mmCIF file of C-alpha atoms and ligand atoms in Angstrom:
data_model
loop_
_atom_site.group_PDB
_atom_site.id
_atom_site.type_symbol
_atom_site.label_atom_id
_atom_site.label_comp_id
_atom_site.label_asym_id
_atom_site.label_seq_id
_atom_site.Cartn_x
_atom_site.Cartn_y
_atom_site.Cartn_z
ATOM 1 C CA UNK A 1 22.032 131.827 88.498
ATOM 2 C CA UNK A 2 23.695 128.741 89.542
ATOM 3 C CA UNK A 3 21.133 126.181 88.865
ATOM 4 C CA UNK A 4 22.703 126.579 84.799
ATOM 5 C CA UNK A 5 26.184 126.414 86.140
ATOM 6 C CA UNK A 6 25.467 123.407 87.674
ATOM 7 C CA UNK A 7 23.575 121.313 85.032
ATOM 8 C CA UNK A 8 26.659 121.970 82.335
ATOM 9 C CA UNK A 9 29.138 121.133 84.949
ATOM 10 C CA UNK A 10 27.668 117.758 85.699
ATOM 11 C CA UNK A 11 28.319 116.152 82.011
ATOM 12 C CA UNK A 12 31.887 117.877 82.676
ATOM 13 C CA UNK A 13 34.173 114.477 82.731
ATOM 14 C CA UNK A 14 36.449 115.730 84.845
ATOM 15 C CA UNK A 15 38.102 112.515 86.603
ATOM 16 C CA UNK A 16 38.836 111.798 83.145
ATOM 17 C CA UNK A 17 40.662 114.788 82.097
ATOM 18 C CA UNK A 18 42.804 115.038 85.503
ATOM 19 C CA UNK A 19 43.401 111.062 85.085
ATOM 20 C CA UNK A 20 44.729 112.447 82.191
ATOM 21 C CA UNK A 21 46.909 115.295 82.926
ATOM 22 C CA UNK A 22 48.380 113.052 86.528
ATOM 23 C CA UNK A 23 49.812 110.633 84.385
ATOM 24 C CA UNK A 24 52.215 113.702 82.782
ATOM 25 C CA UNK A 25 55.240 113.652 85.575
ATOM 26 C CA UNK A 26 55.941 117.078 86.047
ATOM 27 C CA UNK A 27 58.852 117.065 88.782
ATOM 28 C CA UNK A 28 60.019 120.606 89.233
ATOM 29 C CA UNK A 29 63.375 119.533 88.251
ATOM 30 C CA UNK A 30 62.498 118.176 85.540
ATOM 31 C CA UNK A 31 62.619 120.393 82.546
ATOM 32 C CA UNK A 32 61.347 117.798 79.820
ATOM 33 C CA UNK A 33 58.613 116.137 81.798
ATOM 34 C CA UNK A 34 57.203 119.726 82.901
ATOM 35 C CA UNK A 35 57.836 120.694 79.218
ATOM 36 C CA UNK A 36 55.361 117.748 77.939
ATOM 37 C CA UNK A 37 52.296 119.134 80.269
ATOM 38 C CA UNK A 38 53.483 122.487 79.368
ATOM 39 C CA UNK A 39 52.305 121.796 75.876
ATOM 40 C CA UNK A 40 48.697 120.554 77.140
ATOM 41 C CA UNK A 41 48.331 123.186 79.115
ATOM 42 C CA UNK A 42 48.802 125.289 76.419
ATOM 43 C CA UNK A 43 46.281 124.168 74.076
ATOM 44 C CA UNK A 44 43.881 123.894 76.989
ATOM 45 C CA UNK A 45 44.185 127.596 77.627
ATOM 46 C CA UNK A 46 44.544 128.125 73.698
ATOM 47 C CA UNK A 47 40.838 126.256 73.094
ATOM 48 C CA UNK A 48 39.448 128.547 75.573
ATOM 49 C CA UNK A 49 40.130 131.332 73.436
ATOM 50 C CA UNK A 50 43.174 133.185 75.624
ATOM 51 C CA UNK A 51 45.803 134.783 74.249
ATOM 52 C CA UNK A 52 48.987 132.623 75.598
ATOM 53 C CA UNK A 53 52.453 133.302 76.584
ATOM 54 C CA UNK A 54 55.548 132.116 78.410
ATOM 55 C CA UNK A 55 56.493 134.181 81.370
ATOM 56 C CA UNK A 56 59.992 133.372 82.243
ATOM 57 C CA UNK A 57 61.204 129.541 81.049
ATOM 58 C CA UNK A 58 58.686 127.793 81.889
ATOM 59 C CA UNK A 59 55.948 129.821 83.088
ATOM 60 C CA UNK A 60 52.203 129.926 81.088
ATOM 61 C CA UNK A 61 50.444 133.393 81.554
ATOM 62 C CA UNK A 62 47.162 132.925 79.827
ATOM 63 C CA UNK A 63 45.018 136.112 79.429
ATOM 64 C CA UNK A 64 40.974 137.334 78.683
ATOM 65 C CA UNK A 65 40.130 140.376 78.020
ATOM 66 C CA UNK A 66 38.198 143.093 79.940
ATOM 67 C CA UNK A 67 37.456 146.342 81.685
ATOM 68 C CA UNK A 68 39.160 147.075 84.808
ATOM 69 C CA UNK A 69 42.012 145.768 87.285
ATOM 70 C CA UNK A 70 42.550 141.590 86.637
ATOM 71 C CA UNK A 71 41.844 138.862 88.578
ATOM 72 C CA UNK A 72 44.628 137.133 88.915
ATOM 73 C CA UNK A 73 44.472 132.888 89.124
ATOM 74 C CA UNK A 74 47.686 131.274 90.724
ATOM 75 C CA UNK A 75 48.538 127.653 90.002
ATOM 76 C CA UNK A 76 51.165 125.519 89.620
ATOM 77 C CA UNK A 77 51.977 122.417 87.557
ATOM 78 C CA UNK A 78 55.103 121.089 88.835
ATOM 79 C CA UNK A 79 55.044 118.212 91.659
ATOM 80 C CA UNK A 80 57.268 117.031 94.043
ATOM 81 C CA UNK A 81 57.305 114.065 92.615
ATOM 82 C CA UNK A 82 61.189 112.631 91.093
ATOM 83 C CA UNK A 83 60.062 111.073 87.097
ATOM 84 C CA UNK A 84 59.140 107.121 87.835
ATOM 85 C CA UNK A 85 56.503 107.964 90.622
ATOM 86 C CA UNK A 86 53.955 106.969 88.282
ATOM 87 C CA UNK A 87 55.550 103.399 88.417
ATOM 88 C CA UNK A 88 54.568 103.050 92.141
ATOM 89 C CA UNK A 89 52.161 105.112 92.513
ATOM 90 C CA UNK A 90 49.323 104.927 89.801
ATOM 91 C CA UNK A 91 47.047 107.075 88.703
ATOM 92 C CA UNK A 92 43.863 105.208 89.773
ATOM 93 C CA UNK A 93 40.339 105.724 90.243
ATOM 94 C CA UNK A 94 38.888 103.866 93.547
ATOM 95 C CA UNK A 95 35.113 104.592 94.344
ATOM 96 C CA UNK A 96 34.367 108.134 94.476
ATOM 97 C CA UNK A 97 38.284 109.431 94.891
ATOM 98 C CA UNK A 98 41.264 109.651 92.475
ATOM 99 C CA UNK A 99 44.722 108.850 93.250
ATOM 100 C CA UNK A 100 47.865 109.750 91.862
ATOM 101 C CA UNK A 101 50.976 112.268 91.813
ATOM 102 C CA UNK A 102 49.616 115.708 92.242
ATOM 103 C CA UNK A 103 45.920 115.263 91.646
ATOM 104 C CA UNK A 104 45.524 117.646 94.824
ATOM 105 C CA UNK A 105 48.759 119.763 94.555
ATOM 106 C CA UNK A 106 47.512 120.898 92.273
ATOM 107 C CA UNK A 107 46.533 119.547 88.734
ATOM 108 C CA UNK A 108 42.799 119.395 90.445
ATOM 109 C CA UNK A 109 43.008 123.158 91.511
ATOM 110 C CA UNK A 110 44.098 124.153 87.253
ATOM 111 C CA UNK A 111 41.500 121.777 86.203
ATOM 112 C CA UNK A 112 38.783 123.702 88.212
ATOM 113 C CA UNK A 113 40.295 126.776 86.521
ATOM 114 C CA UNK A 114 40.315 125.937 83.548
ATOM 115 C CA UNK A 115 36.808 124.289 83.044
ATOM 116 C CA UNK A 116 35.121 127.333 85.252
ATOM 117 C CA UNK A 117 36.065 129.599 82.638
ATOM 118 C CA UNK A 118 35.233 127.283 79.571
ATOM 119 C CA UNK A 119 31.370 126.981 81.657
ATOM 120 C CA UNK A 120 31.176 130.882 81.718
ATOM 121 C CA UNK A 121 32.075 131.047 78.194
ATOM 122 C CA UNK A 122 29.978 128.217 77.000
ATOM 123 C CA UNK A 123 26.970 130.242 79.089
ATOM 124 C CA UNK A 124 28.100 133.927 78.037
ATOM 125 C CA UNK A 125 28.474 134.820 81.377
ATOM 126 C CA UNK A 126 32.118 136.107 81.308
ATOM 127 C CA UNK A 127 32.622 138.826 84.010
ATOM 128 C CA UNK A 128 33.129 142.445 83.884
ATOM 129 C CA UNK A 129 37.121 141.862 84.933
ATOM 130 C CA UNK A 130 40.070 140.477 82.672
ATOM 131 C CA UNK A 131 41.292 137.343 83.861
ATOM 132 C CA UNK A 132 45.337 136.447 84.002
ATOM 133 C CA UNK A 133 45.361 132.589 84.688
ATOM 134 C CA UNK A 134 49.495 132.131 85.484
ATOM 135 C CA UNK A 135 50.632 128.512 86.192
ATOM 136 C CA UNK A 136 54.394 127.918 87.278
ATOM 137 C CA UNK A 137 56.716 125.541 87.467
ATOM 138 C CA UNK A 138 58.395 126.025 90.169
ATOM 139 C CA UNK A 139 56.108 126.602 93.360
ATOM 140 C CA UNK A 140 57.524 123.393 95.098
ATOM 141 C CA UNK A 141 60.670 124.647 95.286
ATOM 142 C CA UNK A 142 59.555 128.075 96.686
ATOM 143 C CA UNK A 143 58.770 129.374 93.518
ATOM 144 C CA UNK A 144 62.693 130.896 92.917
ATOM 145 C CA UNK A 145 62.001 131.928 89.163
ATOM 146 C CA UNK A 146 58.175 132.661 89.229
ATOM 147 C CA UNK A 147 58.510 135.203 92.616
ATOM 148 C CA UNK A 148 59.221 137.911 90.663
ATOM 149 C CA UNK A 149 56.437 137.626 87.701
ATOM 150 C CA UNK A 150 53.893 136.604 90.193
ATOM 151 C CA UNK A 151 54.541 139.984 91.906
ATOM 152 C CA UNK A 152 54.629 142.349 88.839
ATOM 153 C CA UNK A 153 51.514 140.541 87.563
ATOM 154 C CA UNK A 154 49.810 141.065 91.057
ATOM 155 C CA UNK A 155 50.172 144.833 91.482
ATOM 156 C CA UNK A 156 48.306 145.165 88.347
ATOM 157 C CA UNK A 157 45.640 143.196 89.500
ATOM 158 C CA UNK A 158 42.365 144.076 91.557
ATOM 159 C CA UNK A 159 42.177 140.420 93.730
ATOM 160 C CA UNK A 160 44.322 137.048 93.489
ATOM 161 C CA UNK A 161 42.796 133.768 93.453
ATOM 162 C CA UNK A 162 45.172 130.753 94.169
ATOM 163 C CA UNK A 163 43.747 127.294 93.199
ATOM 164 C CA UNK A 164 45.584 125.920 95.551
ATOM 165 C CA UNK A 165 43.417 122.424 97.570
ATOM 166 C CA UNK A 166 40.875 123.305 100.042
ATOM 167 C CA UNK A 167 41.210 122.667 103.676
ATOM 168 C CA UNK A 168 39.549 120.030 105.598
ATOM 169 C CA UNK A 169 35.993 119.957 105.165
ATOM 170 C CA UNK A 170 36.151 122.664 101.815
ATOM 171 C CA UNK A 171 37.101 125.353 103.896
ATOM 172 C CA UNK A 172 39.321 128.057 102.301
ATOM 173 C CA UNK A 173 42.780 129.653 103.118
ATOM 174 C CA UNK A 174 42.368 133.375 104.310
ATOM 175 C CA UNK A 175 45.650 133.419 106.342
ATOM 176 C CA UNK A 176 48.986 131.467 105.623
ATOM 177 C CA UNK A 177 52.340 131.772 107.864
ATOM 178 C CA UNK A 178 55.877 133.287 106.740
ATOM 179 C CA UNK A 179 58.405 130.355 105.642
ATOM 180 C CA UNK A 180 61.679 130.875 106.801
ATOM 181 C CA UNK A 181 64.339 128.690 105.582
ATOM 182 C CA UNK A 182 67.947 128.748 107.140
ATOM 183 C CA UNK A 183 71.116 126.630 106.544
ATOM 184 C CA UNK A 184 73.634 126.292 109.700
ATOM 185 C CA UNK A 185 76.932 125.789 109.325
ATOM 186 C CA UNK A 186 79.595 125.248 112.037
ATOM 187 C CA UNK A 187 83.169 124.720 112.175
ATOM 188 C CA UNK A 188 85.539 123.096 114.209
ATOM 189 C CA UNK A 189 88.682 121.468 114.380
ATOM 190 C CA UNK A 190 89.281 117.595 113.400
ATOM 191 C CA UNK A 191 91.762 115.474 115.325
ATOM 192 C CA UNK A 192 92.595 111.579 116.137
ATOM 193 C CA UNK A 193 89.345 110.562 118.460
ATOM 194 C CA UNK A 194 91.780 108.343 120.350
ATOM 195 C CA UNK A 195 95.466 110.052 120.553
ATOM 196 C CA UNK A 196 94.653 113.548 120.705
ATOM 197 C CA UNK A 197 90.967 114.242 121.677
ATOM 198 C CA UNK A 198 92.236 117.542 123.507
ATOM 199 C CA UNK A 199 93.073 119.276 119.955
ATOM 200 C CA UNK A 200 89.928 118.238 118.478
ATOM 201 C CA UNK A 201 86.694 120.874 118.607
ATOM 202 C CA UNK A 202 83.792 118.723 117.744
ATOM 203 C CA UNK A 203 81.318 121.055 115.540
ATOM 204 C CA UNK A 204 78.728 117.977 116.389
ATOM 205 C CA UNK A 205 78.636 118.373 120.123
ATOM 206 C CA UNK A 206 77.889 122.809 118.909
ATOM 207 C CA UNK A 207 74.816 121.197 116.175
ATOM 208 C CA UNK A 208 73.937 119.456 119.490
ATOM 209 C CA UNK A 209 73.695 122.472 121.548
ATOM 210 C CA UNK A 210 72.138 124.570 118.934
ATOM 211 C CA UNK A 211 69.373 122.306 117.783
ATOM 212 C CA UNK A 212 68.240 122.677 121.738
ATOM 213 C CA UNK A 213 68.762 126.333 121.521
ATOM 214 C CA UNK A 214 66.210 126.148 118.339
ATOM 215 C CA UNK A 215 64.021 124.246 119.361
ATOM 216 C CA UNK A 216 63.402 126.672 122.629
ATOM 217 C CA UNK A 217 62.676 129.503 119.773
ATOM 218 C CA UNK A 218 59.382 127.456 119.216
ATOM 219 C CA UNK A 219 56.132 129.466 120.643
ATOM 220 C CA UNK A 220 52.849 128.474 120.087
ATOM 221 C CA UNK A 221 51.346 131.562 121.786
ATOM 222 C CA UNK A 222 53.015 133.663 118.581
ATOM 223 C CA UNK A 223 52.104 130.764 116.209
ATOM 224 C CA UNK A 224 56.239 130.696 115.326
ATOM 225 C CA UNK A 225 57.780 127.390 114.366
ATOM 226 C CA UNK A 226 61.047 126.676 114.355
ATOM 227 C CA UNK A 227 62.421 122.678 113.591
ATOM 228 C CA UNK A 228 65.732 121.552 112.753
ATOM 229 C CA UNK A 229 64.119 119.435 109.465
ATOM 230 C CA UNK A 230 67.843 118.193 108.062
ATOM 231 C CA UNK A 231 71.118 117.308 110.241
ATOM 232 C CA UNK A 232 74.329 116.106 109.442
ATOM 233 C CA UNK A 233 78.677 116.100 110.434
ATOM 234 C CA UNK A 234 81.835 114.383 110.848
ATOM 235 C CA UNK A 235 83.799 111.975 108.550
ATOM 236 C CA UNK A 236 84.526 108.512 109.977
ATOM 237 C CA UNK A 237 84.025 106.608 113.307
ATOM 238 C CA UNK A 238 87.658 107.994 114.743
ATOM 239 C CA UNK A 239 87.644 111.771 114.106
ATOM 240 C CA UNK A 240 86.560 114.277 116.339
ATOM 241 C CA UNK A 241 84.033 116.081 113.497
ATOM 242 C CA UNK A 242 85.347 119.484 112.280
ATOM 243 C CA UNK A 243 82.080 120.214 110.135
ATOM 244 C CA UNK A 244 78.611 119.822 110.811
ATOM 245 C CA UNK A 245 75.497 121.352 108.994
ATOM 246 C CA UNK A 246 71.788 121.753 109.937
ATOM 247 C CA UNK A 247 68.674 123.036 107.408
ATOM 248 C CA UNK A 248 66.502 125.011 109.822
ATOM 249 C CA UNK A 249 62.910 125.605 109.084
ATOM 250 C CA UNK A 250 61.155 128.499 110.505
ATOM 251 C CA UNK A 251 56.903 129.468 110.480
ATOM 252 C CA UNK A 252 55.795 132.701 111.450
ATOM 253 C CA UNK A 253 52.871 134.531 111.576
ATOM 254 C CA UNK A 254 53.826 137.919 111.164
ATOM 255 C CA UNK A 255 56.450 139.422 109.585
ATOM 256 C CA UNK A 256 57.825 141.622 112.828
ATOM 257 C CA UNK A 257 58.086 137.888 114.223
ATOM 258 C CA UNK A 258 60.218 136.525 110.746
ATOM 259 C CA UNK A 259 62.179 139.351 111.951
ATOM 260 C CA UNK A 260 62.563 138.741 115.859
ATOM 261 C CA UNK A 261 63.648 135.190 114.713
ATOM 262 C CA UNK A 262 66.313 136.588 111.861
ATOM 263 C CA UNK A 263 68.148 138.901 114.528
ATOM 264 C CA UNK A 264 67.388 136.014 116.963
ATOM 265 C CA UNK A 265 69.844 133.837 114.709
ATOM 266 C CA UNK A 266 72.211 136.579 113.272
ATOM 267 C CA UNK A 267 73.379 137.343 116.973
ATOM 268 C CA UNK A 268 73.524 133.675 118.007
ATOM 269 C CA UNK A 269 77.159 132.567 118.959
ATOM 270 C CA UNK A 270 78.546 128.987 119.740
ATOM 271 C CA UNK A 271 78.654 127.363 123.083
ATOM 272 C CA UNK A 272 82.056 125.189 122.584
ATOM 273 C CA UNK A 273 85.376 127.232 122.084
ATOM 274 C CA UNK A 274 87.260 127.941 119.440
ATOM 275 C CA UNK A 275 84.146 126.563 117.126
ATOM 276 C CA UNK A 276 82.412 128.908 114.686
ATOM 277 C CA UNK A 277 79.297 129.166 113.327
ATOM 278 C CA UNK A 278 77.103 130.693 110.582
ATOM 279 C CA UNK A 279 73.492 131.012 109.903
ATOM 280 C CA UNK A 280 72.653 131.684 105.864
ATOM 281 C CA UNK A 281 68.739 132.225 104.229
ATOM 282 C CA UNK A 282 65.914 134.172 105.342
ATOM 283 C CA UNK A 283 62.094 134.177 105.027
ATOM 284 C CA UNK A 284 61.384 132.644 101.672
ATOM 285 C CA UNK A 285 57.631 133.500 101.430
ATOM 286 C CA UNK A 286 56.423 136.364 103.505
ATOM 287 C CA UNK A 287 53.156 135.860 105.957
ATOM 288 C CA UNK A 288 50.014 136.018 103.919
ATOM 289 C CA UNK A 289 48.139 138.224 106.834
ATOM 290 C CA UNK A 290 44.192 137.599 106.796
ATOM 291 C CA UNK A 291 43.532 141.606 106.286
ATOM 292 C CA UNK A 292 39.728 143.072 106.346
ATOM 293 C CA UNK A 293 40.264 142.783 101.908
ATOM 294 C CA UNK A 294 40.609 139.466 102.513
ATOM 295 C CA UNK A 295 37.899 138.758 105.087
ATOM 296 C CA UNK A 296 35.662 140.705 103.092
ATOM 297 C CA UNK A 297 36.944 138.258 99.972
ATOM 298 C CA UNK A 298 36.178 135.266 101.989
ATOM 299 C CA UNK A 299 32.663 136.555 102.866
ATOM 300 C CA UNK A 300 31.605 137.722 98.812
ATOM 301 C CA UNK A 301 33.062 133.412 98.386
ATOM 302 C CA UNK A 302 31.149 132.007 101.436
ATOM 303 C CA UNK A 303 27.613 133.581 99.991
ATOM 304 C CA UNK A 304 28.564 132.427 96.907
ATOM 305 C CA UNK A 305 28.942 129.029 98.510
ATOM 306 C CA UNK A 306 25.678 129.402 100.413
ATOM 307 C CA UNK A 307 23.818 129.101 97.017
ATOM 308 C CA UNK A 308 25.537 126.342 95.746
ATOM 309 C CA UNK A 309 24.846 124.788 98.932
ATOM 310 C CA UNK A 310 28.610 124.808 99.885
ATOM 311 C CA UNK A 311 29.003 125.707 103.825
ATOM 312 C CA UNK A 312 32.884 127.646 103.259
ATOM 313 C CA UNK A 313 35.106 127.897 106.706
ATOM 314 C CA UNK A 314 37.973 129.666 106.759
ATOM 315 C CA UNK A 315 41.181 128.840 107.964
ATOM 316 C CA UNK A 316 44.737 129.053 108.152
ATOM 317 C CA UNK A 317 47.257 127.097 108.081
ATOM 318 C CA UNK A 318 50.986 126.478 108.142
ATOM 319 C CA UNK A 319 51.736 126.211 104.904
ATOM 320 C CA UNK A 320 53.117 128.696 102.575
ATOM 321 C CA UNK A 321 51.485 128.895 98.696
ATOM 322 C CA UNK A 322 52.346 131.449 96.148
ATOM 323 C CA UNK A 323 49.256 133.277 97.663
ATOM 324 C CA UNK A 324 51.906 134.704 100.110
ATOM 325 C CA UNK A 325 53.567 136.859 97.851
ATOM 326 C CA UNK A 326 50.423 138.686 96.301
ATOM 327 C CA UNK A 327 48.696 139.002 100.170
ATOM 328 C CA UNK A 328 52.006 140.866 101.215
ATOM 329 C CA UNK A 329 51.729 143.036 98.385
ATOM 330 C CA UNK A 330 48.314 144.178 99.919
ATOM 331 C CA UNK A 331 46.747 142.564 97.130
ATOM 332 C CA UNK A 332 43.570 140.812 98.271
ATOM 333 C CA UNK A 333 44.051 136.968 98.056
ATOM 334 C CA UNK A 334 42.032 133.971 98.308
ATOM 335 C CA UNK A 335 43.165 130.391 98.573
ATOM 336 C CA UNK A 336 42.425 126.821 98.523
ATOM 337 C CA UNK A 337 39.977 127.101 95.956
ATOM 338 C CA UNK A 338 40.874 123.736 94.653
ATOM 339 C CA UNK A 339 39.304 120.612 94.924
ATOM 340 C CA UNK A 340 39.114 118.789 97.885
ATOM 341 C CA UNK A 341 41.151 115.727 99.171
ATOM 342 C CA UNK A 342 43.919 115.109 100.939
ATOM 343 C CA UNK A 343 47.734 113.511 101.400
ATOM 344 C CA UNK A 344 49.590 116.140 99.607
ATOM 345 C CA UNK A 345 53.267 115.195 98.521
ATOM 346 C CA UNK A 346 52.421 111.229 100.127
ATOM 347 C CA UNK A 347 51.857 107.852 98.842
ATOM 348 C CA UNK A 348 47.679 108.212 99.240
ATOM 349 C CA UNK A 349 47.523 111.849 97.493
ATOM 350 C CA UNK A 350 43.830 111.717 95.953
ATOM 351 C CA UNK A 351 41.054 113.849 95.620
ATOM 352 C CA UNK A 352 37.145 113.782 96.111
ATOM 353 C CA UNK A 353 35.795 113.310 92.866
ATOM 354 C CA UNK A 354 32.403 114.892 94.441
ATOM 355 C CA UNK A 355 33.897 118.332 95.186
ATOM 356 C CA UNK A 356 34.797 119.364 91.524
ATOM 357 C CA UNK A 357 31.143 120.116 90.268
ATOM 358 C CA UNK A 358 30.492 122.841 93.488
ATOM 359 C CA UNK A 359 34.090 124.011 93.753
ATOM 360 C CA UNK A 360 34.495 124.883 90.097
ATOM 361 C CA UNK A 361 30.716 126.220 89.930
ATOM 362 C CA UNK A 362 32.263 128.461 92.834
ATOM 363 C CA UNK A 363 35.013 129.040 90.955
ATOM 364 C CA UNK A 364 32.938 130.717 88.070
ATOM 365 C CA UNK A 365 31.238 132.350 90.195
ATOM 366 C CA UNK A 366 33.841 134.101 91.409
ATOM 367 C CA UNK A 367 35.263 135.319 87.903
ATOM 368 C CA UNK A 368 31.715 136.214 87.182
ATOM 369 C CA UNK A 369 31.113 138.729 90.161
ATOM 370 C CA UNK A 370 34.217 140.182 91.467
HETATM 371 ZN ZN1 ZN B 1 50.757 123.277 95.728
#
C-alpha cells in the first residue's frame, strides 16, 4: 500500500514549491502580503479539484466530497514575520535543509497537505471521509477571527488533523497546554522624586512586588507556567512613576488549573498603599488534553508510520496551536503532522528536506484510512 505512495512522492519537487510559496511574506498583519499567497493557495486547492471558499476575511476552507463526518486539516499561512524579513533572511537551500520565513510554521505543514491529497487523487485512493482543509490567517496572533469557524467546522467533523511541525525527532503532538494571556495594570500617584517623595506612590516598586508574587505561581509538579514576558512604567528620571504595566503569560495543563490561576489573579491585591491594581485577559487557547480518542489517534498514525518505516513518539509540549480549540471540543485531534525542522519564529527557521516524502506519505495515509 505504501510502496506506490512512495515512488510518486519521490519525483514530488517539493523544496521547490515551498522555496516558492516562503518567498510570499505573509505577516499576520499584513492584509496585502497574506492576500498575495491567499491567491496561490487558492488555485492550489482549486487544481486539486475542491470546491473553495473564504471563511471569514481571510480564511480558505477548501472542501472534498464524501460519506460520513469530515476530517478536518488545520493550517495556517500567516507568519510572524513583519514584510522585509525576506531581505535578511533568505529563502535558501543549504545541503539537505531549507531556510527561510515560515518554512516550518507552517508553509511546510500546507505543503504536505496539499500534495498528500493531490498523491491520493493521482492514485484513486481517496478515502471513505470528506475532507475540509481550512488555512487561516491569523493563528500567530491567537487565531482572534478564525476561533470561531475553526470551532463550528470542528463539531461537524469526525477527527482534526493540524499540520502543524513535528517535534524533535518526528514525533507528534497528542497533548498541548492552556495559554493564558494577562495584561497588569497598576496605578499610583506621581510626585517630584526630590521635593516631595512622601506624596508619591510608585506603581514600579507594586510591578516589583508582583512580578515576585508571579513568578512564585510557577509549579512544575502541575506543569503551570507563569512569566512576566513584557514590563514597563514611569515617565522621566525625577518622578516617582504613577503607572506601570506588565503582559503576563500563563501555561497550564488543565483547565481546573487555567482556573486556579484566574481566581489566583482576580483576588490578588497590591502590597504598597494607596496603589491599585488590575489584572485584564484570560486563557486564550484552552488545554488540548491527550484523551483515550486521541491516544487511540496517535496509535492508528504510529502503525501507519511503522510501514513507512517512520518510528512516531508522542509528545507534548508547551505550545498552544489551533489544535487546542478542536481537542477541547472533544473532538479527536492530532498534531505536528508537518515536516520536520526546527527554529520556529528565529533567524535559522528551516526544515529537513528528507522528512517531506514519509511525512506527507503519512499524511495520505491518514485521509485514506480514518
Ligand atoms: Zn504555527
Amino acid at each position: 500500500m505504501s510502496d506506490s505512495l512512495i515512488r510518486y512522492l519521490q519525483d514530488i519537487p517539493f523544496a521547490e514549491e515551498l522555496a516558492a510559496w516562503a518567498s510570499f511574506e505573509t505577516c499576520s498583519d499584513d492584509p496585502d502580503g497574506l492576500a498575495h499567497f491567499r491567491h496561490v493557495l487558492h488555485s492550489r486547492f482549486a487544481s486539486l479539484g475542491a470546491s473553495v471558499e473564504l471563511e471569514g476575511d481571510a480564511h480558505l476552507l477548501a472542501r472534498w466530497p464524501g460519506k460520513g463526518k469530515p476530517i478536518l486539516v488545520l493550517g495556517h499561512y500567516d507568519t510572524v514575520y513583519p514584510r522585509g524579513t525576506l531581505a535578511i533572511q533568505p529563502v535558501e537551500r543549504r545541503g539537505d535543509q531549507l531556510f527561510g520565513p515560515g518554512v516550518v510554521d507552517m508553509k511546510g505543514g500546507l505543503l504536505i497537505g496539499c500534495v498528500a491529497i493531490q498523491v491520493l487523487r493521482e492514485l484513486e485512493r481517496m478515502g471513505p471521509r470528506p475532507i475540509w482543509f481550512l488555512c487561516t490567517s491569523d493563528e500567530e496572533l491567537g487565531s482572534p477571527t478564525s476561533r470561531a469557524a475553526i470551532e463550528k467546522l470542528a463539531q461537524q467533523s469526525a477527527v482534526a488533523l493540524v499540520l502543524e511541525a513535528a517535534g524533535s525527532g518526528g514525533a507528534l503532538k497528542t497533548a498541548r497546554k492552556g495559554v493564558g494571556l494577562y495584561e497588569l495594570a497598576i496605578m499610583g500617584r506621581a510626585a517630584h522624586a526630590g521635593v516631595a517623595p512622601e506624596q508619591g506612590r510608585s506603581a514600579l516598586l507594586e510591578l516589583a512586588h508582583q512580578i515576585i508574587w508571579l513568578h512564585e505561581l510557577n509549579d512544575a509538579a502541575r506543569g503551570t507556567t507563569v512569566n512576566v514576558c513584557v514590563a514597563s512604567g514611569g515617565t522621566t528620571t525625577n518622578v516617582i512613576p504613577a503607572e506601570a504595566r506588565a503582559a503576563v503569560n500563563v501555561r497550564v495543563r488543565t483547565i481546573a488549573e487555567g482556573e486556579r490561576i484566574a481566581a489566583a489573579l482576580a483576588a490578588r491585591r497590591p502590597i504598597v498603599e494607596d496603589v491599585t491594581l488590575r489584572f485584564t485577559g484570560g486563557l486564550n487557547r484552552p488545554p488540548m488534553e491527550r484523551t483515550p480518542a486521541i491516544a487511540a489517534l496517535f496509535e492508528h498514525a504510529r502503525r501507519l508510520g511503522c510501514d513507512l518505516g517512520l518510528e512516531l513518539e508522542e509528545i507534548a509540549t508547551g505550545g498552544g496551536s489551533d489544535g487546542n480549540f478542536t481537542a477541547a471540543l472533544g473532538i479527536p485531534t492530532l498534531d505536528g503532522l508537518g515536516p520536520v525542522g526546527g527554529g520556529a519564529h528565529a533567524l535559522h527557521e528551516h526544515v529537513d528536506l528528507a522528512s517531506f516524502v514519509p511525512r506527507t506519505a503519512l499524511f495520505a495515509r491518514l485521509l485514506e484510512t480514518l
